[in-house]
PDB file of C-alpha atoms in Angstrom:
ATOM      1  CA  MET A   1       0.000   0.000   0.000  1.00  0.00           C
ATOM      2  CA  ASP A   2       1.304   3.401  -0.915  1.00  0.00           C
ATOM      3  CA  PRO A   3       1.439   5.255   2.431  1.00  0.00           C
ATOM      4  CA  SER A   4       1.126   8.683   0.835  1.00  0.00           C
ATOM      5  CA  THR A   5      -2.314   7.893  -0.566  1.00  0.00           C
ATOM      6  CA  ASN A   6      -3.668   5.790   2.315  1.00  0.00           C
ATOM      7  CA  SER A   7      -5.178   3.443  -0.268  1.00  0.00           C
ATOM      8  CA  TRP A   8      -5.402  -0.319  -0.798  1.00  0.00           C
ATOM      9  CA  ALA A   9      -4.249   0.208  -4.413  1.00  0.00           C
ATOM     10  CA  THR A  10      -0.948  -1.465  -5.278  1.00  0.00           C
ATOM     11  CA  SER A  11       0.407   1.647  -7.025  1.00  0.00           C
ATOM     12  CA  SER A  12      -0.467   5.263  -7.704  1.00  0.00           C
ATOM     13  CA  ARG A  13      -1.210   4.275 -11.312  1.00  0.00           C
ATOM     14  CA  THR A  14      -3.684   1.631 -10.154  1.00  0.00           C
ATOM     15  CA  ARG A  15      -5.295   4.125  -7.783  1.00  0.00           C
ATOM     16  CA  ALA A  16      -5.678   6.701 -10.585  1.00  0.00           C
ATOM     17  CA  SER A  17      -7.215   4.067 -12.851  1.00  0.00           C
ATOM     18  CA  MET A  18      -9.671   2.974 -10.171  1.00  0.00           C
ATOM     19  CA  GLN A  19     -10.712   6.550  -9.449  1.00  0.00           C
ATOM     20  CA  GLY A  20     -11.481   6.964 -13.140  1.00  0.00           C
ATOM     21  CA  ASN A  21     -14.037   4.125 -13.120  1.00  0.00           C
ATOM     22  CA  ARG A  22     -17.595   5.358 -13.143  1.00  0.00           C
ATOM     23  CA  SER A  23     -20.281   3.898 -10.927  1.00  0.00           C
ATOM     24  CA  ARG A  24     -23.007   5.145 -13.261  1.00  0.00           C
ATOM     25  CA  ASP A  25     -23.397   6.513 -16.782  1.00  0.00           C
ATOM     26  CA  THR A  26     -20.894   4.062 -18.234  1.00  0.00           C
ATOM     27  CA  ARG A  27     -20.690   3.708 -22.020  1.00  0.00           C
ATOM     28  CA  PRO A  28     -22.766   0.488 -22.060  1.00  0.00           C
ATOM     29  CA  GLU A  29     -25.420   2.033 -19.774  1.00  0.00           C
ATOM     30  CA  LEU A  30     -25.662   5.143 -21.931  1.00  0.00           C
ATOM     31  CA  ALA A  31     -25.879   3.066 -25.129  1.00  0.00           C
ATOM     32  CA  LEU A  32     -28.682   0.923 -23.680  1.00  0.00           C
ATOM     33  CA  ARG A  33     -30.561   3.974 -22.398  1.00  0.00           C
ATOM     34  CA  ARG A  34     -30.289   5.739 -25.760  1.00  0.00           C
ATOM     35  CA  ALA A  35     -31.521   2.641 -27.612  1.00  0.00           C
ATOM     36  CA  ALA A  36     -34.398   2.164 -25.151  1.00  0.00           C
ATOM     37  CA  HIS A  37     -35.359   5.837 -25.357  1.00  0.00           C
ATOM     38  CA  ARG A  38     -35.403   5.690 -29.181  1.00  0.00           C
ATOM     39  CA  LEU A  39     -37.888   2.813 -28.853  1.00  0.00           C
ATOM     40  CA  GLY A  40     -40.174   4.999 -26.749  1.00  0.00           C
ATOM     41  CA  LEU A  41     -39.334   3.561 -23.338  1.00  0.00           C
ATOM     42  CA  ARG A  42     -39.310   5.896 -20.355  1.00  0.00           C
ATOM     43  CA  TYR A  43     -37.633   4.944 -17.119  1.00  0.00           C
ATOM     44  CA  ARG A  44     -35.846   6.200 -14.050  1.00  0.00           C
ATOM     45  CA  VAL A  45     -32.046   6.232 -14.036  1.00  0.00           C
ATOM     46  CA  SER A  46     -29.811   5.002 -11.198  1.00  0.00           C
ATOM     47  CA  THR A  47     -32.678   4.497  -8.772  1.00  0.00           C
ATOM     48  CA  ARG A  48     -33.345   2.142  -5.895  1.00  0.00           C
ATOM     49  CA  PRO A  49     -36.237  -0.136  -6.870  1.00  0.00           C
ATOM     50  CA  LEU A  50     -36.928  -0.682  -3.170  1.00  0.00           C
ATOM     51  CA  PRO A  51     -36.201   2.343  -0.990  1.00  0.00           C
ATOM     52  CA  GLU A  52     -35.237   0.120   1.947  1.00  0.00           C
ATOM     53  CA  LEU A  53     -32.741  -1.876  -0.145  1.00  0.00           C
ATOM     54  CA  PRO A  54     -29.457   0.003  -0.654  1.00  0.00           C
ATOM     55  CA  ARG A  55     -29.011  -1.239  -4.223  1.00  0.00           C
ATOM     56  CA  THR A  56     -29.316   0.961  -7.289  1.00  0.00           C
ATOM     57  CA  ALA A  57     -30.541  -0.339 -10.642  1.00  0.00           C
ATOM     58  CA  ASP A  58     -29.294   1.289 -13.831  1.00  0.00           C
ATOM     59  CA  MET A  59     -32.808   1.587 -15.279  1.00  0.00           C
ATOM     60  CA  VAL A  60     -36.054   1.254 -13.336  1.00  0.00           C
ATOM     61  CA  PHE A  61     -39.546   0.898 -14.771  1.00  0.00           C
ATOM     62  CA  THR A  62     -41.612   1.647 -11.682  1.00  0.00           C
ATOM     63  CA  ARG A  63     -45.112   0.954 -13.066  1.00  0.00           C
ATOM     64  CA  THR A  64     -44.154  -2.484 -14.305  1.00  0.00           C
ATOM     65  CA  LYS A  65     -41.665  -3.291 -11.558  1.00  0.00           C
ATOM     66  CA  VAL A  66     -38.755  -4.008 -13.897  1.00  0.00           C
ATOM     67  CA  ALA A  67     -35.196  -3.355 -12.670  1.00  0.00           C
ATOM     68  CA  VAL A  68     -32.368  -3.410 -15.214  1.00  0.00           C
ATOM     69  CA  PHE A  69     -28.700  -3.783 -14.338  1.00  0.00           C
ATOM     70  CA  VAL A  70     -25.918  -3.391 -16.915  1.00  0.00           C
ATOM     71  CA  ASP A  71     -23.098  -5.506 -15.525  1.00  0.00           C
ATOM     72  CA  GLY A  72     -19.464  -4.935 -16.395  1.00  0.00           C
ATOM     73  CA  CYS A  73     -17.590  -8.091 -17.359  1.00  0.00           C
ATOM     74  CA  PHE A  74     -14.743  -7.518 -14.912  1.00  0.00           C
ATOM     75  CA  TRP A  75     -16.718  -6.206 -11.945  1.00  0.00           C
ATOM     76  CA  HIS A  76     -19.406  -8.873 -12.047  1.00  0.00           C
ATOM     77  CA  GLY A  77     -17.294 -11.856 -13.117  1.00  0.00           C
ATOM     78  CA  CYS A  78     -18.629 -12.504 -16.621  1.00  0.00           C
ATOM     79  CA  PRO A  79     -18.210 -16.215 -17.380  1.00  0.00           C
ATOM     80  CA  THR A  80     -17.075 -15.341 -20.917  1.00  0.00           C
ATOM     81  CA  HIS A  81     -14.857 -12.275 -20.510  1.00  0.00           C
ATOM     82  CA  TYR A  82     -13.706 -12.046 -16.906  1.00  0.00           C
ATOM     83  CA  THR A  83      -9.929 -12.136 -16.537  1.00  0.00           C
ATOM     84  CA  HIS A  84      -8.186 -12.507 -13.198  1.00  0.00           C
ATOM     85  CA  SER A  85      -6.082  -9.645 -11.960  1.00  0.00           C
ATOM     86  CA  LYS A  86      -2.332 -10.186 -12.092  1.00  0.00           C
ATOM     87  CA  SER A  87      -1.640  -8.121  -8.982  1.00  0.00           C
ATOM     88  CA  ASN A  88      -3.318  -8.079  -5.592  1.00  0.00           C
ATOM     89  CA  VAL A  89      -4.929 -11.380  -6.606  1.00  0.00           C
ATOM     90  CA  THR A  90      -6.470 -12.225  -3.233  1.00  0.00           C
ATOM     91  CA  TYR A  91      -8.151  -8.842  -2.929  1.00  0.00           C
ATOM     92  CA  TRP A  92      -9.648  -8.949  -6.428  1.00  0.00           C
ATOM     93  CA  THR A  93     -10.765 -12.569  -6.194  1.00  0.00           C
ATOM     94  CA  GLU A  94     -12.620 -11.792  -2.961  1.00  0.00           C
ATOM     95  CA  LYS A  95     -13.978  -8.497  -4.338  1.00  0.00           C
ATOM     96  CA  ILE A  96     -15.491 -10.110  -7.443  1.00  0.00           C
ATOM     97  CA  ALA A  97     -16.918 -12.965  -5.333  1.00  0.00           C
ATOM     98  CA  ARG A  98     -18.589 -10.405  -3.027  1.00  0.00           C
ATOM     99  CA  ASN A  99     -19.978  -8.548  -6.048  1.00  0.00           C
ATOM    100  CA  LYS A 100     -21.487 -11.775  -7.417  1.00  0.00           C
ATOM    101  CA  GLU A 101     -22.973 -12.644  -4.013  1.00  0.00           C
ATOM    102  CA  ARG A 102     -24.460  -9.142  -3.738  1.00  0.00           C
ATOM    103  CA  ASP A 103     -25.934  -9.456  -7.243  1.00  0.00           C
ATOM    104  CA  GLU A 104     -27.625 -12.748  -6.318  1.00  0.00           C
ATOM    105  CA  ASP A 105     -28.924 -11.274  -3.065  1.00  0.00           C
ATOM    106  CA  THR A 106     -30.274  -8.270  -4.967  1.00  0.00           C
ATOM    107  CA  ASN A 107     -31.972 -10.516  -7.528  1.00  0.00           C
ATOM    108  CA  ARG A 108     -33.581 -12.626  -4.803  1.00  0.00           C
ATOM    109  CA  ARG A 109     -34.801  -9.691  -2.725  1.00  0.00           C
ATOM    110  CA  LEU A 110     -36.241  -7.825  -5.697  1.00  0.00           C
ATOM    111  CA  ARG A 111     -38.003 -10.960  -6.975  1.00  0.00           C
ATOM    112  CA  GLU A 112     -39.479 -11.561  -3.540  1.00  0.00           C
ATOM    113  CA  ALA A 113     -40.891  -8.023  -3.702  1.00  0.00           C
ATOM    114  CA  GLY A 114     -42.489  -8.721  -7.093  1.00  0.00           C
ATOM    115  CA  TRP A 115     -39.870  -7.152  -9.332  1.00  0.00           C
ATOM    116  CA  LEU A 116     -38.554  -8.596 -12.571  1.00  0.00           C
ATOM    117  CA  VAL A 117     -34.759  -8.380 -12.588  1.00  0.00           C
ATOM    118  CA  ILE A 118     -32.953  -8.107 -15.893  1.00  0.00           C
ATOM    119  CA  ARG A 119     -29.170  -8.275 -16.029  1.00  0.00           C
ATOM    120  CA  ILE A 120     -27.396  -7.352 -19.242  1.00  0.00           C
ATOM    121  CA  TRP A 121     -23.667  -7.895 -19.753  1.00  0.00           C
ATOM    122  CA  GLU A 122     -21.751  -4.915 -21.100  1.00  0.00           C
ATOM    123  CA  HIS A 123     -20.583  -7.007 -24.089  1.00  0.00           C
ATOM    124  CA  GLU A 124     -24.101  -7.829 -25.290  1.00  0.00           C
ATOM    125  CA  ASP A 125     -25.635  -6.166 -28.338  1.00  0.00           C
ATOM    126  CA  LEU A 126     -27.401  -3.312 -26.574  1.00  0.00           C
ATOM    127  CA  GLU A 127     -29.752  -2.554 -29.486  1.00  0.00           C
ATOM    128  CA  ILE A 128     -31.090  -6.114 -29.281  1.00  0.00           C
ATOM    129  CA  ALA A 129     -31.243  -5.866 -25.488  1.00  0.00           C
ATOM    130  CA  ALA A 130     -33.301  -2.659 -25.765  1.00  0.00           C
ATOM    131  CA  ARG A 131     -35.776  -4.344 -28.134  1.00  0.00           C
ATOM    132  CA  LYS A 132     -36.165  -7.282 -25.739  1.00  0.00           C
ATOM    133  CA  LEU A 133     -36.589  -4.848 -22.886  1.00  0.00           C
ATOM    134  CA  LYS A 134     -39.370  -3.072 -24.784  1.00  0.00           C
ATOM    135  CA  GLU A 135     -41.185  -6.399 -25.253  1.00  0.00           C
ATOM    136  CA  ILE A 136     -40.843  -7.278 -21.577  1.00  0.00           C
ATOM    137  CA  VAL A 137     -42.095  -3.890 -20.382  1.00  0.00           C
ATOM    138  CA  ALA A 138     -45.026  -4.030 -22.855  1.00  0.00           C
ATOM    139  CA  ASP A 139     -45.945  -7.531 -21.642  1.00  0.00           C
ATOM    140  CA  ARG A 140     -45.865  -6.394 -18.023  1.00  0.00           C
ATOM    141  CA  LEU A 141     -47.967  -3.321 -18.851  1.00  0.00           C
ATOM    142  CA  THR A 142     -50.549  -5.583 -20.488  1.00  0.00           C
ATOM    143  CA  PHE A 143     -50.431  -7.960 -17.539  1.00  0.00           C
ATOM    144  CA  TYR A 144     -51.167  -5.164 -15.069  1.00  0.00           C
ATOM    145  CA  ALA A 145     -53.704  -3.470 -17.357  1.00  0.00           C
ATOM    146  CA  LEU A 146     -55.722  -6.677 -17.488  1.00  0.00           C
ATOM    147  CA  GLY A 147     -56.037  -6.465 -13.733  1.00  0.00           C
ATOM    148  CA  LYS A 148     -54.081  -9.622 -13.089  1.00  0.00           C
ATOM    149  CA  GLY A 149     -52.136  -7.979 -10.282  1.00  0.00           C
ATOM    150  CA  GLY A 150     -49.688 -10.282  -8.649  1.00  0.00           C
ATOM    151  CA  THR A 151     -46.304 -10.878 -10.153  1.00  0.00           C
ATOM    152  CA  PHE A 152     -44.426 -13.252 -12.332  1.00  0.00           C
ATOM    153  CA  HIS A 153     -40.756 -14.034 -12.237  1.00  0.00           C
ATOM    154  CA  SER A 154     -38.086 -14.512 -14.816  1.00  0.00           C
ATOM    155  CA  GLU A 155     -34.596 -15.874 -14.688  1.00  0.00           C
ATOM    156  CA  ALA A 156     -33.569 -13.310 -17.337  1.00  0.00           C
ATOM    157  CA  LYS A 157     -29.894 -12.659 -17.035  1.00  0.00           C
TER     158      LYS A 157
END
């Protein structure tokens, strides 16, 4: 640890890189939001679906109870693109494992509250994802408009 920065980062370069990472409004999030907006979808950005749950979804459709998360391949341990860090291996292995556990906990808690959770990897085609999202939101709107109430769950990932 560099004592001058009081940080867990292994070098000042690593620290600078980490500070440059955005927690919201990433390129994939913005691309998905633009594509969804072009399709006529309206949503809340970076909002807690459940006020009592300290987790923020990237896009939230409150009327239809749909929470969308755009997951980065590194941060969320993508099975296709995740690569292990070459330095500070123990820290990063544990960090990614905690992120994955938190994601599963978030999914479970939102589903229990009647929300549909959609997770989209940053590497996916975001235009296609936006079209699928439009279908899902339209289906949920129809479901609620027909007075069905209740909820249904999906394992969409």
